[in-house]
Coordinates of C-alpha atoms and ligand atoms in Angstrom, one line a residue:
X1 CA -42.4 3.7 -30.6
X2 CA -38.7 3.7 -30.6
X3 CA -36.3 1.2 -32.0
X4 CA -36.2 -2.1 -30.2
X5 CA -32.9 -2.4 -28.3
X6 CA -32.9 -6.2 -28.8
X7 CA -33.0 -5.8 -32.7
X8 CA -29.2 -5.9 -32.9
X9 CA -29.2 -9.3 -31.0
X10 CA -31.8 -10.8 -33.4
X11 CA -29.6 -9.5 -36.3
X12 CA -26.4 -10.9 -35.0
X13 CA -25.5 -13.6 -37.4
X14 CA -21.7 -14.3 -37.0
X15 CA -22.0 -16.8 -34.1
X16 CA -25.2 -18.4 -35.5
X17 CA -23.4 -19.0 -38.8
X18 CA -20.3 -20.6 -37.2
X19 CA -22.6 -22.9 -35.1
X20 CA -24.5 -23.9 -38.2
X21 CA -21.2 -24.7 -40.0
X22 CA -20.1 -26.8 -36.9
X23 CA -17.0 -24.6 -36.3
X24 CA -18.1 -22.4 -33.4
X25 CA -15.1 -22.4 -31.1
X26 CA -16.1 -20.5 -28.0
X27 CA -17.6 -21.3 -24.6
X28 CA -16.7 -25.0 -24.6
X29 CA -17.4 -27.1 -21.5
X30 CA -14.4 -29.3 -20.5
X31 CA -14.5 -32.2 -18.1
X32 CA -11.9 -32.6 -15.5
X33 CA -9.1 -30.2 -14.6
X34 CA -7.1 -28.0 -16.9
X35 CA -3.6 -29.4 -17.4
X36 CA -1.3 -30.4 -20.3
X37 CA -4.4 -32.2 -21.6
X38 CA -8.1 -31.6 -21.1
X39 CA -11.2 -33.6 -21.9
X40 CA -13.6 -32.2 -24.4
X41 CA -16.7 -34.0 -25.5
X42 CA -15.3 -37.3 -24.1
X43 CA -12.0 -36.9 -26.0
X44 CA -8.6 -36.1 -24.5
X45 CA -7.0 -33.2 -26.3
X46 CA -3.6 -31.5 -25.8
X47 CA -4.4 -28.1 -24.1
X48 CA -2.5 -25.4 -26.0
X49 CA -5.0 -22.6 -25.2
X50 CA -4.9 -22.1 -21.5
X51 CA -2.5 -19.7 -19.8
X52 CA -1.6 -22.2 -17.0
X53 CA 2.0 -21.6 -18.0
X54 CA 3.6 -23.2 -14.9
X55 CA 1.3 -26.2 -15.1
X56 CA -0.1 -25.5 -11.6
X57 CA -3.9 -25.4 -12.1
X58 CA -4.2 -29.1 -11.3
X59 CA -1.2 -29.3 -8.9
X60 CA -2.1 -31.1 -5.7
X61 CA -0.3 -28.5 -3.5
X62 CA -2.4 -25.7 -5.0
X63 CA -5.6 -27.6 -4.8
X64 CA -4.9 -28.5 -1.1
X65 CA -4.2 -24.8 -0.3
X66 CA -7.6 -23.8 -1.8
X67 CA -9.4 -26.6 0.0
X68 CA -7.8 -25.7 3.3
X69 CA -8.7 -22.0 2.9
X70 CA -12.3 -22.8 2.1
X71 CA -12.5 -25.0 5.2
X72 CA -10.9 -22.3 7.4
X73 CA -12.6 -19.2 6.1
X74 CA -15.6 -20.4 4.1
X75 CA -16.3 -20.0 0.4
X76 CA -17.0 -16.2 0.4
X77 CA -16.6 -13.1 2.5
X78 CA -20.0 -12.0 1.1
X79 CA -19.1 -8.4 0.5
X80 CA -16.4 -5.9 -0.4
X81 CA -13.0 -5.9 1.3
X82 CA -13.4 -2.3 2.4
X83 CA -16.5 -3.0 4.4
X84 CA -16.4 -6.7 5.2
X85 CA -12.7 -7.3 5.2
X86 CA -10.5 -10.0 3.8
X87 CA -8.5 -12.7 5.6
X88 CA -4.9 -12.8 6.7
X89 CA -4.3 -14.6 3.4
X90 CA -5.2 -11.5 1.4
X91 CA -2.6 -9.4 3.2
X92 CA 0.0 -12.2 3.0
X93 CA -0.5 -12.5 -0.7
X94 CA -0.1 -8.8 -1.1
X95 CA 3.2 -8.8 0.8
X96 CA 4.6 -11.9 -1.1
X97 CA 3.6 -10.5 -4.5
X98 CA 5.4 -7.2 -3.8
X99 CA 8.5 -9.1 -2.5
X100 CA 8.5 -11.5 -5.5
X101 CA 8.2 -8.7 -8.0
X102 CA 10.6 -6.3 -6.3
X103 CA 7.9 -3.6 -5.9
X104 CA 7.2 -1.8 -2.6
X105 CA 3.5 -2.6 -2.0
X106 CA 0.4 -4.3 -3.5
X107 CA -3.4 -4.2 -3.6
X108 CA -5.5 -7.2 -4.6
X109 CA -8.5 -6.9 -7.0
X110 CA -11.1 -9.6 -7.7
X111 CA -9.7 -10.1 -11.3
X112 CA -6.8 -8.9 -13.4
X113 CA -9.3 -7.1 -15.6
X114 CA -10.4 -5.1 -12.5
X115 CA -6.8 -4.4 -11.5
X116 CA -6.3 -2.5 -14.7
X117 CA -9.7 -0.8 -14.9
X118 CA -9.6 0.2 -11.2
X119 CA -6.0 1.5 -11.3
X120 CA -6.2 3.5 -14.5
X121 CA -9.7 5.0 -13.9
X122 CA -9.0 5.5 -10.2
X123 CA -5.7 7.2 -10.5
X124 CA -6.3 9.6 -13.4
X125 CA -8.1 13.0 -13.2
X126 CA -10.0 15.2 -15.7
X127 CA -6.9 16.9 -17.1
X128 CA -4.8 13.8 -17.4
X129 CA -3.9 11.7 -20.4
X130 CA -3.8 7.9 -20.6
X131 CA -1.6 6.7 -23.5
X132 CA -2.0 3.1 -24.3
X133 CA -0.1 0.8 -26.6
X134 CA -2.3 -0.2 -29.6
X135 CA -2.1 -3.9 -28.7
X136 CA -2.5 -3.6 -25.0
X137 CA -5.3 -5.6 -23.3
X138 CA -8.9 -4.5 -23.5
X139 CA -8.9 -3.8 -19.8
X140 CA -6.3 -1.0 -20.2
X141 CA -8.6 0.6 -22.8
X142 CA -11.7 0.1 -20.6
X143 CA -9.9 1.7 -17.7
X144 CA -8.8 4.6 -19.9
X145 CA -12.4 5.0 -21.2
X146 CA -14.0 4.8 -17.8
X147 CA -11.7 7.4 -16.2
X148 CA -12.2 11.1 -16.5
X149 CA -9.0 11.7 -18.4
X150 CA -8.3 11.7 -22.2
X151 CA -7.4 8.3 -23.7
X152 CA -5.1 8.0 -26.8
X153 CA -3.3 5.0 -28.4
X154 CA 0.2 4.8 -29.8
X155 CA 1.7 2.4 -32.4
X156 CA 2.4 -1.0 -30.9
X157 CA 5.9 -1.3 -29.3
X158 CA 7.0 2.0 -30.8
X159 CA 8.9 4.3 -28.3
X160 CA 9.1 6.9 -31.2
X161 CA 5.3 7.0 -31.6
X162 CA 5.0 7.2 -27.8
X163 CA 7.5 10.1 -27.7
X164 CA 5.5 12.0 -30.3
X165 CA 2.3 11.5 -28.4
X166 CA 3.8 12.5 -25.1
X167 CA 5.2 15.7 -26.7
X168 CA 1.8 16.6 -28.0
X169 CA 0.2 16.6 -24.5
X170 CA -0.4 19.9 -22.8
X171 CA 2.0 20.9 -20.0
X172 CA -0.6 20.7 -17.2
X173 CA -1.7 17.1 -18.0
X174 CA -0.3 14.3 -15.9
X175 CA 0.5 11.4 -18.2
X176 CA 0.0 7.7 -17.6
X177 CA 1.5 5.3 -20.2
X178 CA 0.2 1.7 -20.3
X179 CA 1.9 -1.2 -22.0
X180 CA 1.8 -5.0 -21.6
X181 CA 5.0 -6.7 -20.5
X182 CA 4.2 -9.6 -22.8
X183 CA 1.5 -9.3 -25.4
X184 CA -1.3 -11.8 -24.9
X185 CA -2.1 -12.4 -28.6
X186 CA 1.1 -12.0 -30.5
X187 CA 3.5 -13.3 -27.8
X188 CA 5.8 -10.3 -28.3
X189 CA 7.7 -8.6 -25.5
X190 CA 7.5 -4.8 -24.8
X191 CA 10.9 -3.0 -25.4
X192 CA 10.7 -1.9 -21.8
X193 CA 14.1 0.0 -21.4
X194 CA 13.2 2.3 -24.4
X195 CA 9.7 2.8 -23.1
X196 CA 11.1 3.7 -19.6
X197 CA 13.6 6.2 -21.1
X198 CA 10.8 7.8 -23.2
X199 CA 8.4 8.1 -20.2
X200 CA 11.2 9.7 -18.1
X201 CA 11.9 12.3 -20.7
X202 CA 8.4 13.7 -20.2
X203 CA 7.9 12.9 -16.5
X204 CA 5.2 10.3 -17.4
X205 CA 4.3 7.4 -15.2
X206 CA 4.5 3.9 -16.7
X207 CA 2.1 1.1 -15.9
X208 CA 3.2 -2.4 -17.1
X209 CA 0.5 -5.0 -17.3
X210 CA 2.5 -8.2 -16.8
X211 CA -0.4 -10.6 -16.9
X212 CA 1.4 -13.1 -19.1
X213 CA 5.0 -12.7 -17.9
X214 CA 4.5 -12.6 -14.2
X215 CA 5.7 -15.9 -12.6
X216 CA 7.0 -17.1 -15.9
X217 CA 10.2 -15.0 -16.2
X218 CA 11.9 -12.3 -14.2
X219 CA 11.1 -8.7 -15.0
X220 CA 13.5 -5.9 -14.3
X221 CA 11.1 -3.4 -12.6
X222 CA 13.7 -0.5 -12.3
X223 CA 11.8 2.4 -13.8
X224 CA 8.4 0.7 -13.8
X225 CA 6.0 2.9 -11.7
X226 CA 3.1 0.5 -11.5
X227 CA 2.8 -3.2 -12.3
X228 CA -0.5 -5.1 -12.7
X229 CA -0.6 -8.8 -12.5
X230 CA -3.3 -11.5 -12.7
X231 CA -3.6 -14.8 -10.9
X232 CA -5.6 -16.4 -13.8
X233 CA -2.5 -17.5 -15.7
X234 CA 0.8 -18.6 -14.1
X235 CA -0.8 -18.5 -10.6
X236 CA -3.4 -21.0 -11.3
X237 CA -6.3 -19.1 -9.8
X238 CA -8.5 -16.0 -10.4
X239 CA -7.8 -12.5 -9.1
X240 CA -5.3 -9.7 -9.8
X241 CA -3.2 -7.0 -8.2
X242 CA -1.6 -3.7 -8.7
X243 CA 1.9 -3.2 -7.3
X244 CA 3.5 0.2 -6.7
X245 CA 4.5 2.8 -4.1
X246 CA 2.7 2.6 -0.7
X247 CA 1.1 6.1 -1.1
X248 CA -0.3 5.1 -4.5
X249 CA -1.6 1.8 -3.3
X250 CA -3.3 3.5 -0.3
X251 CA -4.8 6.1 -2.6
X252 CA -6.2 3.3 -4.9
X253 CA -7.5 1.5 -1.8
X254 CA -9.8 4.5 -1.4
X255 CA -10.4 5.5 -5.1
X256 CA -10.3 2.3 -7.3
X257 CA -14.1 1.7 -7.8
X258 CA -13.4 -1.7 -9.4
X259 CA -12.1 -2.8 -6.0
X260 CA -14.2 -0.8 -3.6
X261 CA -17.6 -1.7 -5.2
X262 CA -16.9 -5.4 -6.0
X263 CA -16.7 -8.5 -3.7
X264 CA -13.3 -9.4 -2.3
X265 CA -11.7 -12.4 -3.9
X266 CA -12.7 -15.7 -2.1
X267 CA -10.1 -17.1 0.3
X268 CA -9.8 -20.3 -1.8
X269 CA -8.6 -18.3 -4.8
X270 CA -6.2 -16.2 -2.8
X271 CA -4.8 -19.3 -1.1
X272 CA -4.3 -21.0 -4.5
X273 CA -2.5 -18.0 -5.9
X274 CA -0.3 -17.8 -2.8
X275 CA 0.6 -21.5 -3.1
X276 CA 1.3 -21.1 -6.8
X277 CA 3.4 -18.0 -6.2
X278 CA 5.6 -19.9 -3.7
X279 CA 6.0 -22.7 -6.2
X280 CA 6.9 -20.3 -9.0
X281 CA 9.6 -18.8 -6.7
X282 CA 10.9 -22.2 -5.6
X283 CA 10.7 -24.0 -9.0
X284 CA 11.9 -21.5 -11.7
X285 CA 12.4 -24.4 -14.1
X286 CA 8.7 -24.3 -14.7
X287 CA 8.7 -20.9 -16.5
X288 CA 11.9 -21.8 -18.3
X289 CA 10.4 -25.0 -19.6
X290 CA 7.2 -23.3 -20.9
X291 CA 9.3 -20.6 -22.6
X292 CA 11.7 -23.2 -24.2
X293 CA 8.7 -25.2 -25.5
X294 CA 7.3 -22.1 -27.1
X295 CA 10.7 -21.3 -28.7
X296 CA 10.9 -24.8 -30.1
X297 CA 7.3 -24.5 -31.5
X298 CA 8.1 -21.0 -33.0
X299 CA 11.2 -22.5 -34.7
X300 CA 9.2 -25.4 -36.1
X301 CA 6.5 -23.1 -37.5
X302 CA 9.2 -20.9 -39.1
X303 CA 10.8 -23.9 -40.7
X304 CA 7.4 -24.8 -42.2
X305 CA 7.5 -21.3 -43.8
X306 CA 5.2 -19.4 -41.5
X307 CA 5.8 -15.8 -40.6
X308 CA 5.6 -16.0 -36.8
X309 CA 6.0 -12.9 -34.7
X310 CA 9.1 -13.0 -32.5
X311 CA 8.5 -13.8 -28.8
X312 CA 10.3 -14.5 -25.6
X313 CA 7.4 -16.0 -23.6
X314 CA 5.1 -19.1 -23.7
X315 CA 2.7 -17.7 -26.4
X316 CA 3.1 -18.5 -30.1
X317 CA 1.0 -16.7 -32.6
X318 CA 0.3 -18.2 -36.1
X319 CA -1.1 -15.5 -38.3
X320 CA -4.2 -16.5 -40.4
X321 CA -5.5 -14.8 -43.6
X322 CA -9.1 -14.4 -42.5
X323 CA -12.0 -15.6 -40.3
X324 CA -13.0 -18.7 -42.2
X325 CA -9.4 -19.9 -42.5
X326 CA -8.9 -19.3 -38.7
X327 CA -12.0 -21.3 -37.8
X328 CA -11.1 -24.1 -40.3
X329 CA -7.5 -24.3 -38.9
X330 CA -8.8 -24.3 -35.3
X331 CA -11.2 -27.1 -36.3
X332 CA -8.5 -29.1 -38.1
X333 CA -6.2 -28.9 -35.1
X334 CA -9.0 -30.0 -32.7
X335 CA -9.7 -33.0 -35.0
X336 CA -6.0 -33.9 -34.6
X337 CA -6.4 -33.7 -30.8
X338 CA -4.9 -30.2 -30.2
X339 CA -6.9 -27.4 -28.6
X340 CA -5.7 -23.8 -29.4
X341 CA -7.3 -20.4 -29.3
X342 CA -8.8 -18.9 -32.5
X343 CA -8.2 -15.1 -32.4
X344 CA -10.4 -12.9 -34.5
X345 CA -11.2 -9.2 -34.6
X346 CA -11.9 -7.1 -32.6
X347 CA -9.6 -8.9 -30.1
X348 CA -6.7 -8.8 -32.6
X349 CA -5.8 -9.7 -36.2
X350 CA -6.8 -13.3 -37.3
X351 CA -4.4 -15.8 -35.9
X352 CA -4.2 -19.0 -33.9
X353 CA -2.9 -18.5 -30.3
X354 CA -0.9 -21.5 -29.2
X355 CA 0.4 -21.6 -25.6
X356 CA 2.9 -23.9 -23.9
X357 CA 3.1 -24.9 -20.3
X358 CA 5.6 -26.6 -18.0
X359 CA 3.3 -29.6 -18.0
X360 CA 3.6 -30.2 -21.8
X361 CA 6.0 -33.2 -22.5
X362 CA 8.2 -33.6 -25.6
X363 CA 5.6 -36.1 -26.9
X364 CA 2.8 -33.5 -26.5
X365 CA 4.9 -31.0 -28.4
X366 CA 5.8 -33.4 -31.2
X367 CA 2.0 -34.1 -31.6
X368 CA 1.3 -30.4 -31.8
X369 CA 4.1 -29.8 -34.4
X370 CA 2.8 -32.7 -36.5
X371 CA -0.8 -31.4 -36.4
X372 CA 0.4 -27.9 -37.4
X373 CA 2.5 -29.4 -40.3
X374 CA -0.6 -31.2 -41.5
X375 CA -2.5 -27.9 -41.7
X376 CA -0.1 -26.3 -44.2
Ligands
PLP1 C1 -2.7 -8.7 -20.8 C2 -3.9 -9.0 -19.9 N1 -4.2 -8.2 -18.9 C3 -5.3 -8.4 -18.1 C4 -6.1 -9.5 -18.3 C5 -7.3 -9.8 -17.4 O1 -7.0 -10.7 -16.4 P1 -8.1 -11.6 -15.8 O2 -8.5 -12.7 -16.7 O3 -7.5 -12.1 -14.6 O4 -9.3 -10.7 -15.5 C6 -5.8 -10.5 -19.3 C7 -6.6 -11.7 -19.5 O5 -6.6 -12.3 -20.4 C8 -4.7 -10.2 -20.2 O6 -4.4 -11.0 -21.2

């Protein structure tokens, strides 16, 4: 008899211990929509964990678009886009995403995760190298691991470290560099102009995963070869896309397994993302408001004596010393009516991830600052 595969599950204590201590923070079930506030266990809490940066997940225009699409096209295409097709909405969203971002063409994926996995694994060959920023999203690493090429990581936000790694690659390897436009856990921005210069020096292609910046702030894409985006944040939906040159998009249409072998995004999700994209373009104050709220929160935390990473987006990271302190702080904030994300390894170093949206009022933010002050 061999070892029982399930033994590791029986031995897995971390979640059980947190539940027993009453501080297990994950897989909550909320009532009602996700907005500036949300209802958890019958209590209204200020929602500072979602990535609904533009405050559109409960917007009546977005909800109506999703309802209309479900009525017109049904709830599912019941298959892959390659075999069973999408709808005119799918192609319309691809055209509008490309135009909004200033990229030539786009291909939808069922999720943002799949956009990264499918693009990175689908594009790279056996001799190629995928060089990923140390704090890039897990989907970039999973794409690099799944593809046939060699994966390597370089020091977070360090063009010098990237330069050394590029220089160490053999001459016959094509190189793909992957960074996030805005880092999801720390809230830091990528130093894009220096990364572009470094990539150009070696003829490497640069993929920017702009999951958290897309729709919130403008990105100068001059020098960006590929852009991946997700609809699960500013665009108030679920789905993702890769944006790039038409010949690359067409190649991925026929080589990105995460797209080809997975069901096409439902029309309601595509219609919601399309409606949200149009609102993002017409109402740029939304992104600006979320970013300004985060800046104010960062300033308040710094004035309390916290060492908060610099950021330019709607994500504020409050470093925590260890796992128990992270869970205790999360629990304390929740008791004060503020819901944030506890971040623990392996996702990233221990911290609280606090997000702001266009829907948060000054009164919400004052409550959040008071709750954070009460922690310290
Ligand atoms: C930087 C980044 N890229 C990709 C993804 C995956 O996007 P999705 O949730 O749409 O699959 C996320 C999700 O959290 C993310 O933070």
